[in-house]
């Protein structure tokens, strides 16, 4: 595949489509390019090509399938994140509790979407992920994390993760905000809970991500569960 655009659109949100099914890519392209301010700059049919084109085309968002030849979407996401690319990856899955979606979030994806997502929801999700200010379906993301974090705990009891030393760099308020991010609350909901302005909440979120070396809010949620800061809330789920 080759790049499909020179990125010259005025401030357009740049998108890379990655799926081994040309018809699916065509469908997503038709939906996304019908929207003002979104430009599909390239397409890839496998993960290795996705990694190469992400470096070459510098998209803002990569819409990434999981099951592909040559290299799957999880490894491609991991390599894109490891390269410190500014691109945010959205994993495409078939089921909302798909183990691949969980692996994608662990690898560095910013969100996941079901392949049968409605066109309007697809556009909204792409814009939200590009902004970095929100997580797509935060409570669904939380449910996914709780399910698979609990699943990892099956079998012999595992030692409780040691607290990350980086947490000591957070102020008491930032720690409170981090916990609410892990609950799936939006900036507006966090502001309401703590009687703060949304601008103040955004500042707290930015500082939290910087101090913990995290890419975005969904990575903060993954971090909260993996470090034991957040314990799965419903053992009977």
Coordinates of C-alpha atoms in Angstrom, one line a residue:
X1 CA 0.0 0.0 0.0
X2 CA 1.1 3.6 -0.4
X3 CA 0.2 6.8 1.3
X4 CA -3.1 8.3 0.0
X5 CA -2.5 12.0 0.5
X6 CA 0.3 14.4 1.0
X7 CA -0.9 15.7 4.4
X8 CA -1.4 19.2 3.0
X9 CA -4.9 19.6 4.3
X10 CA -5.2 22.7 6.5
X11 CA -5.0 21.4 10.0
X12 CA -6.9 18.3 9.1
X13 CA -6.9 15.3 11.4
X14 CA -4.6 12.8 9.7
X15 CA -5.7 9.1 9.8
X16 CA -4.1 5.9 8.7
X17 CA -6.4 2.9 8.0
X18 CA -5.0 -0.6 8.8
X19 CA -7.0 -3.7 7.9
X20 CA -6.3 -6.7 5.6
X21 CA -9.8 -6.4 4.1
X22 CA -9.8 -3.8 1.3
X23 CA -13.6 -3.5 1.5
X24 CA -13.6 -2.7 5.2
X25 CA -10.9 -0.1 4.6
X26 CA -13.0 1.4 1.8
X27 CA -16.1 1.6 4.1
X28 CA -14.2 3.4 6.8
X29 CA -12.6 5.7 4.3
X30 CA -16.0 6.7 2.8
X31 CA -17.3 7.5 6.3
X32 CA -14.3 9.4 7.5
X33 CA -13.5 11.4 4.4
X34 CA -17.1 12.6 4.3
X35 CA -16.4 14.6 7.5
X36 CA -14.8 18.0 7.5
X37 CA -11.4 18.1 9.0
X38 CA -10.5 14.4 8.6
X39 CA -8.0 13.3 6.0
X40 CA -7.2 9.6 5.3
X41 CA -3.5 9.9 4.5
X42 CA -2.8 6.2 3.9
X43 CA -3.9 2.6 4.1
X44 CA -2.0 -0.6 5.2
X45 CA -3.0 -4.3 4.8
X46 CA -0.8 -5.7 7.6
X47 CA 1.0 -4.6 10.8
X48 CA 4.5 -4.3 9.4
X49 CA 3.2 -1.9 6.7
X50 CA 1.3 0.0 9.4
X51 CA 4.5 0.6 11.4
X52 CA 6.3 1.8 8.3
X53 CA 3.6 4.1 7.2
X54 CA 3.1 5.6 10.7
X55 CA 6.7 6.6 10.7
X56 CA 6.5 7.9 7.1
X57 CA 3.2 9.7 7.1
X58 CA 2.9 10.8 10.8
X59 CA -0.8 10.3 11.2
X60 CA -2.6 11.6 14.2
X61 CA -4.7 8.5 14.6
X62 CA -4.2 4.9 13.4
X63 CA -7.3 2.7 13.0
X64 CA -5.8 -0.7 13.6
X65 CA -7.2 -4.2 13.0
X66 CA -5.9 -7.0 15.1
X67 CA -5.8 -10.2 13.1
X68 CA -3.6 -9.6 10.0
X69 CA -0.9 -11.4 8.1
X70 CA 2.8 -10.6 8.4
X71 CA 2.4 -8.8 11.7
X72 CA -0.7 -8.5 13.9
X73 CA -2.2 -5.3 15.1
X74 CA -1.0 -5.8 18.7
X75 CA 2.7 -6.1 17.8
X76 CA 2.3 -3.2 15.4
X77 CA 0.7 -1.1 18.2
X78 CA 3.6 -2.0 20.5
X79 CA 6.2 -1.0 17.9
X80 CA 4.4 2.3 17.2
X81 CA 4.3 3.1 20.9
X82 CA 7.9 2.0 21.5
X83 CA 9.0 4.4 18.7
X84 CA 7.4 7.3 20.7
X85 CA 5.2 8.1 17.8
X86 CA 2.7 10.9 18.4
X87 CA 0.1 8.8 16.6
X88 CA -2.8 7.4 18.8
X89 CA -3.9 3.9 18.0
X90 CA -7.6 2.7 18.0
X91 CA -7.9 -1.1 18.0
X92 CA -10.7 -2.6 16.0
X93 CA -12.3 -5.7 17.6
X94 CA -15.3 -7.9 17.1
X95 CA -16.4 -8.3 20.7
X96 CA -16.2 -5.6 23.5
X97 CA -14.6 -8.1 25.9
X98 CA -12.1 -9.5 23.3
X99 CA -8.8 -10.5 24.9
X100 CA -7.1 -8.8 21.9
X101 CA -8.7 -5.5 22.8
X102 CA -7.1 -5.8 26.3
X103 CA -3.7 -6.8 24.8
X104 CA -4.0 -3.8 22.5
X105 CA -4.5 -1.4 25.4
X106 CA -1.6 -3.0 27.2
X107 CA 0.5 -2.5 24.1
X108 CA -0.2 1.2 24.0
X109 CA -3.5 1.7 22.1
X110 CA -5.6 4.6 23.2
X111 CA -9.0 3.0 22.7
X112 CA -10.8 0.2 21.0
X113 CA -13.9 0.1 18.8
X114 CA -16.2 -2.6 17.6
X115 CA -16.0 -3.3 13.9
X116 CA -19.7 -2.8 13.5
X117 CA -19.5 0.7 15.1
X118 CA -22.1 3.2 13.8
X119 CA -20.6 5.8 11.4
X120 CA -21.4 8.7 13.8
X121 CA -19.7 6.9 16.7
X122 CA -16.7 6.1 14.6
X123 CA -16.2 9.8 13.7
X124 CA -16.7 10.9 17.3
X125 CA -14.3 8.3 18.6
X126 CA -11.6 9.3 16.1
X127 CA -11.9 13.0 17.1
X128 CA -12.0 12.2 20.9
X129 CA -8.9 10.0 20.7
X130 CA -7.0 12.6 18.6
X131 CA -7.8 15.2 21.2
X132 CA -6.4 13.1 24.0
X133 CA -9.1 14.6 26.4
X134 CA -11.3 11.5 26.6
X135 CA -11.4 7.8 26.4
X136 CA -13.8 6.0 24.0
X137 CA -16.6 4.4 26.1
X138 CA -14.7 4.7 29.4
X139 CA -17.0 2.4 31.3
X140 CA -16.7 -0.3 28.7
X141 CA -13.0 0.1 28.8
X142 CA -13.1 -0.2 32.6
X143 CA -15.2 -3.4 32.3
X144 CA -12.7 -4.8 29.8
X145 CA -9.8 -4.1 32.1
X146 CA -11.6 -5.5 35.2
X147 CA -12.5 -8.7 33.4
X148 CA -9.0 -9.4 32.1
X149 CA -7.1 -8.2 35.2
X150 CA -9.3 -10.5 37.2
X151 CA -8.7 -13.3 34.7
X152 CA -4.9 -12.9 35.1
X153 CA -5.4 -13.5 38.8
X154 CA -6.9 -17.0 38.3
X155 CA -4.8 -19.9 39.6
X156 CA -2.2 -19.6 42.3
X157 CA -2.4 -16.4 44.3
X158 CA -0.1 -13.7 42.8
X159 CA 1.8 -11.2 44.9
X160 CA 0.3 -7.7 45.1
X161 CA 2.2 -5.4 42.8
X162 CA 4.6 -3.1 44.6
X163 CA 3.5 0.6 44.4
X164 CA 5.1 2.4 41.6
X165 CA 7.7 4.9 43.0
X166 CA 6.4 7.5 40.5
X167 CA 3.2 7.7 42.5
X168 CA 5.1 9.6 45.2
X169 CA 5.5 12.4 42.8
X170 CA 1.7 13.0 42.6
X171 CA 0.1 15.5 45.0
X172 CA -2.9 14.2 47.1
X173 CA -5.3 16.0 44.6
X174 CA -3.6 14.5 41.6
X175 CA -3.9 11.0 43.2
X176 CA -7.6 11.6 43.7
X177 CA -8.0 12.7 40.1
X178 CA -6.0 9.6 38.9
X179 CA -8.4 7.3 40.8
X180 CA -11.4 9.0 39.2
X181 CA -9.8 8.7 35.7
X182 CA -9.5 4.9 36.5
X183 CA -13.2 4.9 37.4
X184 CA -14.0 6.1 33.8
X185 CA -15.1 9.6 34.8
X186 CA -15.0 12.4 32.3
X187 CA -13.4 15.8 33.0
X188 CA -16.8 17.3 33.6
X189 CA -17.7 14.5 36.1
X190 CA -14.4 14.9 37.9
X191 CA -14.9 18.6 38.1
X192 CA -18.4 18.1 39.6
X193 CA -17.1 15.6 42.2
X194 CA -14.3 17.8 43.5
X195 CA -16.0 21.2 42.9
X196 CA -13.3 22.2 40.4
X197 CA -13.4 23.9 37.0
X198 CA -12.9 21.7 34.0
X199 CA -9.8 23.8 33.1
X200 CA -8.3 22.9 36.5
X201 CA -9.1 19.2 36.0
X202 CA -7.4 19.3 32.6
X203 CA -4.3 20.8 34.2
X204 CA -4.3 18.0 36.8
X205 CA -4.7 15.3 34.1
X206 CA -1.8 16.8 32.0
X207 CA 0.5 16.8 35.1
X208 CA -0.5 13.2 36.0
X209 CA 0.3 11.9 32.5
X210 CA 3.6 13.8 32.5
X211 CA 4.7 12.6 35.9
X212 CA 3.8 9.0 35.2
X213 CA 5.2 9.0 31.7
X214 CA 1.8 8.0 30.2
X215 CA 0.5 8.7 26.7
X216 CA -3.1 9.4 27.5
X217 CA -6.1 8.8 29.8
X218 CA -6.7 5.2 28.8
X219 CA -3.1 4.4 29.6
X220 CA -3.7 5.9 33.0
X221 CA -6.6 3.4 33.5
X222 CA -4.4 0.5 32.4
X223 CA -1.7 1.8 34.8
X224 CA -4.1 2.0 37.7
X225 CA -5.1 -1.7 37.3
X226 CA -1.6 -3.0 36.5
X227 CA 0.0 -1.3 39.5
X228 CA -2.7 -2.4 42.0
X229 CA -3.8 1.2 42.5
X230 CA -7.3 0.2 41.4
X231 CA -8.8 -3.2 42.5
X232 CA -11.5 -4.7 40.3
X233 CA -14.7 -3.5 41.9
X234 CA -17.1 -6.3 41.2
X235 CA -15.8 -9.8 42.0
X236 CA -19.1 -11.4 40.8
X237 CA -18.9 -9.8 37.3

